PDB file of C-alpha atoms in Angstrom:
ATOM      1  CA  MET A 111      -7.686  30.570 -22.897  1.00  0.00           C
ATOM      2  CA  CYS A 112      -7.788  28.204 -19.853  1.00  0.00           C
ATOM      3  CA  ALA A 113      -9.907  30.591 -17.574  1.00  0.00           C
ATOM      4  CA  ILE A 114     -13.572  29.129 -16.704  1.00  0.00           C
ATOM      5  CA  SER A 115     -16.033  30.494 -14.147  1.00  0.00           C
ATOM      6  CA  VAL A 116     -16.074  29.416 -10.576  1.00  0.00           C
ATOM      7  CA  GLN A 117     -19.418  27.662 -11.036  1.00  0.00           C
ATOM      8  CA  ASP A 118     -18.149  25.589 -13.925  1.00  0.00           C
ATOM      9  CA  PHE A 119     -15.037  24.734 -11.966  1.00  0.00           C
ATOM     10  CA  VAL A 120     -17.009  23.643  -9.183  1.00  0.00           C
ATOM     11  CA  ARG A 121     -19.435  21.372 -11.416  1.00  0.00           C
ATOM     12  CA  SER A 122     -16.535  19.849 -13.324  1.00  0.00           C
ATOM     13  CA  LYS A 123     -14.674  18.979 -10.042  1.00  0.00           C
ATOM     14  CA  ALA A 124     -18.147  17.774  -8.080  1.00  0.00           C
ATOM     15  CA  GLN A 125     -18.026  14.476  -6.674  1.00  0.00           C
ATOM     16  CA  ASN A 126     -20.024  11.604  -7.890  1.00  0.00           C
ATOM     17  CA  ASN A 127     -23.179  11.359  -6.257  1.00  0.00           C
ATOM     18  CA  ALA A 128     -24.127   8.539  -7.824  1.00  0.00           C
ATOM     19  CA  ALA A 129     -21.293   6.357  -6.213  1.00  0.00           C
ATOM     20  CA  ASN A 130     -22.542   3.608  -4.071  1.00  0.00           C
ATOM     21  CA  ALA A 131     -19.869   1.101  -3.734  1.00  0.00           C
ATOM     22  CA  LEU A 132     -17.976   0.832  -0.445  1.00  0.00           C
ATOM     23  CA  PHE A 133     -14.687   2.390  -2.271  1.00  0.00           C
ATOM     24  CA  GLU A 134     -14.975   4.484  -5.615  1.00  0.00           C
ATOM     25  CA  CYS A 135     -12.068   6.117  -7.145  1.00  0.00           C
ATOM     26  CA  GLU A 136     -13.233  10.051  -7.193  1.00  0.00           C
ATOM     27  CA  ASN A 137     -10.172  10.522  -9.642  1.00  0.00           C
ATOM     28  CA  PRO A 138      -7.230   8.597  -9.855  1.00  0.00           C
ATOM     29  CA  TYR A 139      -5.454  10.054  -6.537  1.00  0.00           C
ATOM     30  CA  LEU A 140      -8.594  10.551  -4.314  1.00  0.00           C
ATOM     31  CA  LEU A 141     -10.761   7.414  -2.694  1.00  0.00           C
ATOM     32  CA  GLU A 142     -13.978   7.645  -1.726  1.00  0.00           C
ATOM     33  CA  VAL A 143     -15.203   5.612   1.176  1.00  0.00           C
ATOM     34  CA  ASN A 144     -19.203   5.154   1.319  1.00  0.00           C
ATOM     35  CA  LEU A 145     -18.919   4.319   4.916  1.00  0.00           C
ATOM     36  CA  ASN A 146     -21.760   2.203   6.531  1.00  0.00           C
ATOM     37  CA  GLY A 147     -20.095   0.331   9.246  1.00  0.00           C
ATOM     38  CA  ARG A 148     -15.946   0.264   9.472  1.00  0.00           C
ATOM     39  CA  VAL A 149     -13.135   0.258   7.295  1.00  0.00           C
ATOM     40  CA  TRP A 150      -9.142   0.393   8.269  1.00  0.00           C
ATOM     41  CA  ALA A 151      -7.421   3.008   6.647  1.00  0.00           C
ATOM     42  CA  LYS A 152      -3.541   4.430   6.926  1.00  0.00           C
ATOM     43  CA  VAL A 153      -3.349   7.098   9.676  1.00  0.00           C
ATOM     44  CA  GLY A 154      -3.035  10.268   8.076  1.00  0.00           C
ATOM     45  CA  ALA A 155      -4.753   9.483   5.072  1.00  0.00           C
ATOM     46  CA  MET A 156      -8.048  11.251   5.386  1.00  0.00           C
ATOM     47  CA  VAL A 157      -8.488  14.474   3.614  1.00  0.00           C
ATOM     48  CA  ALA A 158     -12.198  15.195   4.272  1.00  0.00           C
ATOM     49  CA  TYR A 159     -15.283  13.565   5.469  1.00  0.00           C
ATOM     50  CA  THR A 160     -19.326  14.035   5.595  1.00  0.00           C
ATOM     51  CA  GLY A 161     -21.546  12.664   8.119  1.00  0.00           C
ATOM     52  CA  ARG A 162     -21.112  11.105  11.315  1.00  0.00           C
ATOM     53  CA  VAL A 163     -17.981   9.303  11.138  1.00  0.00           C
ATOM     54  CA  LYS A 164     -15.246   8.583  14.127  1.00  0.00           C
ATOM     55  CA  PHE A 165     -11.774   7.699  13.823  1.00  0.00           C
ATOM     56  CA  THR A 166      -9.679   5.854  16.158  1.00  0.00           C
ATOM     57  CA  ARG A 167      -6.001   4.910  15.896  1.00  0.00           C
ATOM     58  CA  GLU A 168      -5.418   1.422  15.956  1.00  0.00           C
ATOM     59  CA  GLY A 169      -4.411   0.328  19.926  1.00  0.00           C
ATOM     60  CA  MET A 170      -1.402  -1.362  20.608  1.00  0.00           C
ATOM     61  CA  LEU A 171      -2.808  -4.810  21.628  1.00  0.00           C
ATOM     62  CA  GLU A 172      -6.039  -4.282  19.527  1.00  0.00           C
ATOM     63  CA  GLN A 173      -4.980  -7.031  16.800  1.00  0.00           C
ATOM     64  CA  GLY A 174      -3.223  -9.235  19.393  1.00  0.00           C
ATOM     65  CA  LEU A 175      -0.042  -9.569  21.154  1.00  0.00           C
ATOM     66  CA  GLU A 176       1.594 -11.580  17.990  1.00  0.00           C
ATOM     67  CA  LYS A 177       1.037  -8.705  15.683  1.00  0.00           C
ATOM     68  CA  MET A 178       2.620  -6.021  18.048  1.00  0.00           C
ATOM     69  CA  LEU A 179       5.592  -7.977  18.386  1.00  0.00           C
ATOM     70  CA  LYS A 180       5.823  -8.489  14.836  1.00  0.00           C
ATOM     71  CA  LYS A 181       5.530  -4.551  14.399  1.00  0.00           C
ATOM     72  CA  MET A 182       8.336  -4.219  17.188  1.00  0.00           C
ATOM     73  CA  VAL A 183      10.700  -6.831  15.253  1.00  0.00           C
ATOM     74  CA  THR A 184      10.091  -5.433  11.659  1.00  0.00           C
ATOM     75  CA  GLY A 185      10.338  -1.677  12.810  1.00  0.00           C
ATOM     76  CA  GLU A 186       6.990  -1.132  11.126  1.00  0.00           C
ATOM     77  CA  GLY A 187       6.043   2.443  10.563  1.00  0.00           C
ATOM     78  CA  THR A 188       2.632   2.680   8.877  1.00  0.00           C
ATOM     79  CA  ALA A 189      -0.137   2.691  11.414  1.00  0.00           C
ATOM     80  CA  LEU A 190      -3.786   2.090  10.763  1.00  0.00           C
ATOM     81  CA  MET A 191      -6.801   3.991  12.035  1.00  0.00           C
ATOM     82  CA  LYS A 192     -10.456   2.721  11.735  1.00  0.00           C
ATOM     83  CA  ALA A 193     -13.026   4.671  10.093  1.00  0.00           C
ATOM     84  CA  GLU A 194     -16.575   4.089  11.802  1.00  0.00           C
ATOM     85  CA  GLY A 195     -20.143   5.338  11.137  1.00  0.00           C
ATOM     86  CA  GLN A 196     -22.271   6.700   8.383  1.00  0.00           C
ATOM     87  CA  GLY A 197     -20.965   8.844   5.688  1.00  0.00           C
ATOM     88  CA  ARG A 198     -18.369   9.494   2.931  1.00  0.00           C
ATOM     89  CA  VAL A 199     -14.828   9.313   3.575  1.00  0.00           C
ATOM     90  CA  TYR A 200     -11.794  11.021   1.519  1.00  0.00           C
ATOM     91  CA  LEU A 201      -8.606   9.095   1.446  1.00  0.00           C
ATOM     92  CA  ALA A 202      -5.366  10.308  -0.438  1.00  0.00           C
ATOM     93  CA  ASP A 203      -1.632   9.483   0.148  1.00  0.00           C
ATOM     94  CA  LYS A 204       0.868  12.320  -0.901  1.00  0.00           C
ATOM     95  CA  GLY A 205      -0.788  12.523  -4.372  1.00  0.00           C
ATOM     96  CA  LYS A 206      -0.176   8.836  -5.408  1.00  0.00           C
ATOM     97  CA  LYS A 207      -2.352   7.086  -7.517  1.00  0.00           C
ATOM     98  CA  VAL A 208      -5.092   4.814  -6.214  1.00  0.00           C
ATOM     99  CA  GLN A 209      -5.742   1.398  -7.241  1.00  0.00           C
ATOM    100  CA  VAL A 210      -8.698  -0.567  -5.806  1.00  0.00           C
ATOM    101  CA  LEU A 211      -8.641  -4.397  -5.825  1.00  0.00           C
ATOM    102  CA  GLN A 212     -11.327  -6.538  -5.184  1.00  0.00           C
ATOM    103  CA  LEU A 213     -10.160 -10.164  -3.102  1.00  0.00           C
ATOM    104  CA  ASN A 214     -12.267 -12.995  -3.920  1.00  0.00           C
ATOM    105  CA  ASN A 215     -11.339 -15.612  -1.239  1.00  0.00           C
ATOM    106  CA  ASP A 216      -7.660 -15.161  -2.274  1.00  0.00           C
ATOM    107  CA  ALA A 217      -4.481 -13.035  -0.840  1.00  0.00           C
ATOM    108  CA  ILE A 218      -2.346 -10.493  -2.121  1.00  0.00           C
ATOM    109  CA  THR A 219       1.101  -8.825  -0.171  1.00  0.00           C
ATOM    110  CA  VAL A 220       1.453  -5.120  -0.187  1.00  0.00           C
ATOM    111  CA  ASN A 221       4.198  -3.052   0.748  1.00  0.00           C
ATOM    112  CA  GLY A 222       3.164  -1.423   4.088  1.00  0.00           C
ATOM    113  CA  ASN A 223       3.825   2.236   3.096  1.00  0.00           C
ATOM    114  CA  ASP A 224       1.540   1.645  -0.120  1.00  0.00           C
ATOM    115  CA  LEU A 225      -1.495   0.319   1.448  1.00  0.00           C
ATOM    116  CA  LEU A 226      -4.167   3.284   1.924  1.00  0.00           C
ATOM    117  CA  ALA A 227      -7.443   1.343   2.984  1.00  0.00           C
ATOM    118  CA  PHE A 228      -9.004  -2.144   3.268  1.00  0.00           C
ATOM    119  CA  GLN A 229     -12.548  -3.143   4.023  1.00  0.00           C
ATOM    120  CA  ASP A 230     -13.609  -4.502   7.571  1.00  0.00           C
ATOM    121  CA  GLY A 231     -13.163  -8.323   7.357  1.00  0.00           C
ATOM    122  CA  VAL A 232     -10.380  -8.669   5.201  1.00  0.00           C
ATOM    123  CA  GLN A 233      -7.866 -10.535   7.384  1.00  0.00           C
ATOM    124  CA  TRP A 234      -4.146  -9.033   7.629  1.00  0.00           C
ATOM    125  CA  ASP A 235      -0.825  -9.707   8.909  1.00  0.00           C
ATOM    126  CA  ILE A 236       2.522  -8.477   8.783  1.00  0.00           C
ATOM    127  CA  THR A 237       4.852 -10.691   6.942  1.00  0.00           C
ATOM    128  CA  MET A 238       8.178 -11.685   8.411  1.00  0.00           C
ATOM    129  CA  MET A 239      11.016 -11.240   5.699  1.00  0.00           C
ATOM    130  CA  ARG A 240      14.739 -11.984   6.885  1.00  0.00           C
ATOM    131  CA  ARG A 241      15.821  -8.797   9.011  1.00  0.00           C
ATOM    132  CA  VAL A 242      18.695  -7.880   6.835  1.00  0.00           C
ATOM    133  CA  ALA A 243      16.197  -7.824   3.995  1.00  0.00           C
ATOM    134  CA  GLY A 244      14.189  -5.386   5.799  1.00  0.00           C
ATOM    135  CA  MET A 245      17.204  -3.175   6.201  1.00  0.00           C
ATOM    136  CA  LEU A 246      18.487  -3.116   2.901  1.00  0.00           C
ATOM    137  CA  ALA A 247      14.848  -2.333   1.730  1.00  0.00           C
ATOM    138  CA  GLY A 248      15.385   0.675   3.396  1.00  0.00           C
ATOM    139  CA  GLY A 249      13.202  -0.487   6.852  1.00  0.00           C
ATOM    140  CA  LEU A 250       9.713  -1.270   4.522  1.00  0.00           C
ATOM    141  CA  PHE A 251       7.577  -3.798   5.791  1.00  0.00           C
ATOM    142  CA  ASN A 252       4.909  -6.132   3.883  1.00  0.00           C
ATOM    143  CA  VAL A 253       1.209  -6.836   4.862  1.00  0.00           C
ATOM    144  CA  ARG A 254      -0.458  -9.883   3.718  1.00  0.00           C
ATOM    145  CA  LEU A 255      -4.195  -9.313   3.067  1.00  0.00           C
ATOM    146  CA  SER A 256      -6.804 -12.339   2.229  1.00  0.00           C
ATOM    147  CA  GLY A 257     -10.427 -13.114   2.258  1.00  0.00           C
ATOM    148  CA  THR A 258     -13.127 -11.354   0.567  1.00  0.00           C
ATOM    149  CA  GLY A 259     -13.212  -7.592   0.320  1.00  0.00           C
ATOM    150  CA  MET A 260     -12.221  -4.477  -1.101  1.00  0.00           C
ATOM    151  CA  VAL A 261      -8.262  -3.431  -0.740  1.00  0.00           C
ATOM    152  CA  ALA A 262      -6.739   0.237  -1.920  1.00  0.00           C
ATOM    153  CA  ILE A 263      -3.211   0.246  -2.514  1.00  0.00           C
ATOM    154  CA  THR A 264      -0.954   3.443  -3.892  1.00  0.00           C
ATOM    155  CA  SER A 265       1.778   3.648  -6.414  1.00  0.00           C
ATOM    156  CA  HIS A 266       3.626   6.704  -7.596  1.00  0.00           C
ATOM    157  CA  PHE A 267       2.391   6.920 -11.188  1.00  0.00           C
ATOM    158  CA  ASP A 268       0.803   4.170 -13.031  1.00  0.00           C
ATOM    159  CA  PRO A 269       2.023   0.825 -12.011  1.00  0.00           C
ATOM    160  CA  LEU A 270       3.017  -2.365 -14.035  1.00  0.00           C
ATOM    161  CA  ALA A 271       2.208  -5.971 -13.093  1.00  0.00           C
ATOM    162  CA  LEU A 272       4.857  -8.428 -14.359  1.00  0.00           C
ATOM    163  CA  GLU A 273       3.715 -11.867 -14.586  1.00  0.00           C
ATOM    164  CA  VAL A 274       5.889 -14.551 -12.729  1.00  0.00           C
ATOM    165  CA  LEU A 275       6.106 -18.090 -14.248  1.00  0.00           C
ATOM    166  CA  PRO A 276       7.608 -21.252 -13.384  1.00  0.00           C
ATOM    167  CA  GLY A 277      11.499 -21.214 -14.161  1.00  0.00           C
ATOM    168  CA  GLN A 278      11.376 -17.786 -14.876  1.00  0.00           C
ATOM    169  CA  PRO A 279      12.189 -15.827 -11.945  1.00  0.00           C
ATOM    170  CA  VAL A 280      11.686 -11.846 -12.011  1.00  0.00           C
ATOM    171  CA  PHE A 281      13.704  -9.528  -9.914  1.00  0.00           C
ATOM    172  CA  THR A 282      12.906  -6.263  -8.725  1.00  0.00           C
ATOM    173  CA  ASP A 283      14.214  -2.979  -6.955  1.00  0.00           C
ATOM    174  CA  PRO A 284      12.529  -3.388  -3.173  1.00  0.00           C
ATOM    175  CA  ASN A 285      11.979   0.418  -3.267  1.00  0.00           C
ATOM    176  CA  ALA A 286       9.858   0.022  -6.476  1.00  0.00           C
ATOM    177  CA  THR A 287       8.021  -3.030  -5.396  1.00  0.00           C
ATOM    178  CA  VAL A 288       4.283  -2.378  -4.636  1.00  0.00           C
ATOM    179  CA  ALA A 289       2.681  -5.578  -4.262  1.00  0.00           C
ATOM    180  CA  TRP A 290       2.782  -9.409  -5.233  1.00  0.00           C
ATOM    181  CA  SER A 291       0.147 -12.329  -5.630  1.00  0.00           C
ATOM    182  CA  GLY A 292      -0.139 -14.169  -2.055  1.00  0.00           C
ATOM    183  CA  ASN A 293       1.360 -17.361  -3.171  1.00  0.00           C
ATOM    184  CA  LEU A 294       4.499 -16.128  -3.876  1.00  0.00           C
ATOM    185  CA  ASN A 295       6.994 -15.272  -1.173  1.00  0.00           C
ATOM    186  CA  PRO A 296      10.324 -13.479  -2.480  1.00  0.00           C
ATOM    187  CA  ASP A 297      13.693 -14.084  -1.426  1.00  0.00           C
ATOM    188  CA  LEU A 298      16.608 -11.368  -1.164  1.00  0.00           C
ATOM    189  CA  HIS A 299      18.922 -11.723  -4.317  1.00  0.00           C
ATOM    190  CA  THR A 300      22.579  -9.928  -3.979  1.00  0.00           C
ATOM    191  CA  ASP A 301      25.023  -8.929  -6.416  1.00  0.00           C
ATOM    192  CA  LEU A 302      27.575  -7.625  -4.260  1.00  0.00           C
ATOM    193  CA  SER A 303      31.228  -7.212  -5.675  1.00  0.00           C
ATOM    194  CA  PHE A 304      34.626  -6.044  -4.512  1.00  0.00           C
ATOM    195  CA  LYS A 305      33.457  -2.585  -6.555  1.00  0.00           C
ATOM    196  CA  THR A 306      30.102  -2.420  -4.196  1.00  0.00           C
ATOM    197  CA  PHE A 307      32.229  -2.172  -1.018  1.00  0.00           C
ATOM    198  CA  LEU A 308      34.347   0.645  -2.779  1.00  0.00           C
ATOM    199  CA  GLY A 309      31.455   2.453  -3.619  1.00  0.00           C
ATOM    200  CA  ARG A 310      31.582   1.607  -7.471  1.00  0.00           C
ATOM    201  CA  GLY A 311      29.054  -0.434  -8.059  1.00  0.00           C
ATOM    202  CA  SER A 312      25.739  -0.034 -10.212  1.00  0.00           C
ATOM    203  CA  GLY A 313      23.577   1.033  -7.329  1.00  0.00           C
ATOM    204  CA  GLU A 314      21.297  -2.135  -8.252  1.00  0.00           C
ATOM    205  CA  SER A 315      23.212  -4.887  -5.824  1.00  0.00           C
ATOM    206  CA  ILE A 316      20.310  -5.563  -3.742  1.00  0.00           C
ATOM    207  CA  GLN A 317      16.693  -7.114  -5.468  1.00  0.00           C
ATOM    208  CA  LEU A 318      13.930  -9.248  -4.609  1.00  0.00           C
ATOM    209  CA  LYS A 319      13.509 -12.612  -6.467  1.00  0.00           C
ATOM    210  CA  PHE A 320      10.225 -13.625  -7.318  1.00  0.00           C
ATOM    211  CA  GLU A 321      10.059 -17.384  -8.124  1.00  0.00           C
ATOM    212  CA  GLY A 322       6.993 -19.924  -9.004  1.00  0.00           C
ATOM    213  CA  GLN A 323       3.637 -18.361 -10.699  1.00  0.00           C
ATOM    214  CA  GLY A 324       1.870 -15.294 -10.068  1.00  0.00           C
ATOM    215  CA  TRP A 325       2.693 -11.404 -10.607  1.00  0.00           C
ATOM    216  CA  VAL A 326       4.199  -8.804  -8.938  1.00  0.00           C
ATOM    217  CA  MET A 327       3.509  -4.919  -9.503  1.00  0.00           C
ATOM    218  CA  LEU A 328       6.030  -2.091  -9.841  1.00  0.00           C
ATOM    219  CA  GLN A 329       6.122   1.363  -9.536  1.00  0.00           C
ATOM    220  CA  PRO A 330       8.268   3.677 -11.842  1.00  0.00           C
ATOM    221  CA  TYR A 331       9.672   5.417  -8.691  1.00  0.00           C
ATOM    222  CA  GLU A 332      12.058   4.155  -5.950  1.00  0.00           C
ATOM    223  CA  GLU A 333      10.752   5.413  -2.944  1.00  0.00           C
ATOM    224  CA  THR A 334      13.381   5.783  -0.403  1.00  0.00           C
ATOM    225  CA  VAL A 335      13.443   5.064   3.326  1.00  0.00           C
ATOM    226  CA  MET A 336      13.123   8.702   4.285  1.00  0.00           C
ATOM    227  CA  GLN A 337      10.274   9.060   2.102  1.00  0.00           C
ATOM    228  CA  ALA A 338       8.632   6.307   3.536  1.00  0.00           C
ATOM    229  CA  ASN A 339       8.861   7.550   6.959  1.00  0.00           C
ATOM    230  CA  SER A 340       7.488  11.082   6.390  1.00  0.00           C
ATOM    231  CA  SER A 341       4.536   9.450   4.851  1.00  0.00           C
ATOM    232  CA  ALA A 342       4.145   7.153   7.622  1.00  0.00           C
ATOM    233  CA  GLY A 343       3.972   9.940   9.783  1.00  0.00           C
ATOM    234  CA  ALA A 344       1.732  12.340   7.738  1.00  0.00           C
TER     235      ALA A 344
END
């Protein structure tokens, strides 16, 4: 028998009132932000809040002319919003799993569609890859985050982190690549043949190539450009 009383159901699903860190995972798919000031989050990610909180979409020139131009060049599709005030804010993104990472004067690069939120004070910038790489990767863009503070990223299902070692490059599907260490700069790797142009290739002709020393995080899911744009406009 799987039925339980309403009271027991509410009790079993209640929030953790003892949580007081800035970012807390209420469950694998829901991020709680204990807000006292300001954080940045993906537009459309708020599912609930308590307290006195104001949400403001990022202005076109708020982060400077250079970042605005990069967004225009890369076709960036995920907008950011500010959550300011005091209270609790709950964030989620289409049932994707949430991972909270603590930066300690270091850097990571995140697929723009997989960035959920980050602490105010963390520095961010849009990384410029080759234009053709952006098109072949489904029009997705990347965000470099650096400094000290919390960053929340999302993935479809449980992610996998692969170590990148000198002389042992790692090749990944761009649509399954979530994040990587900030010291790595992936290059576009193609394995094109005559069969590819005839539509008889393996479908795995375009990859990202990671060389050096670091890590790259993958999800067991290939996010298409249509899904990415849908998520950005949620």
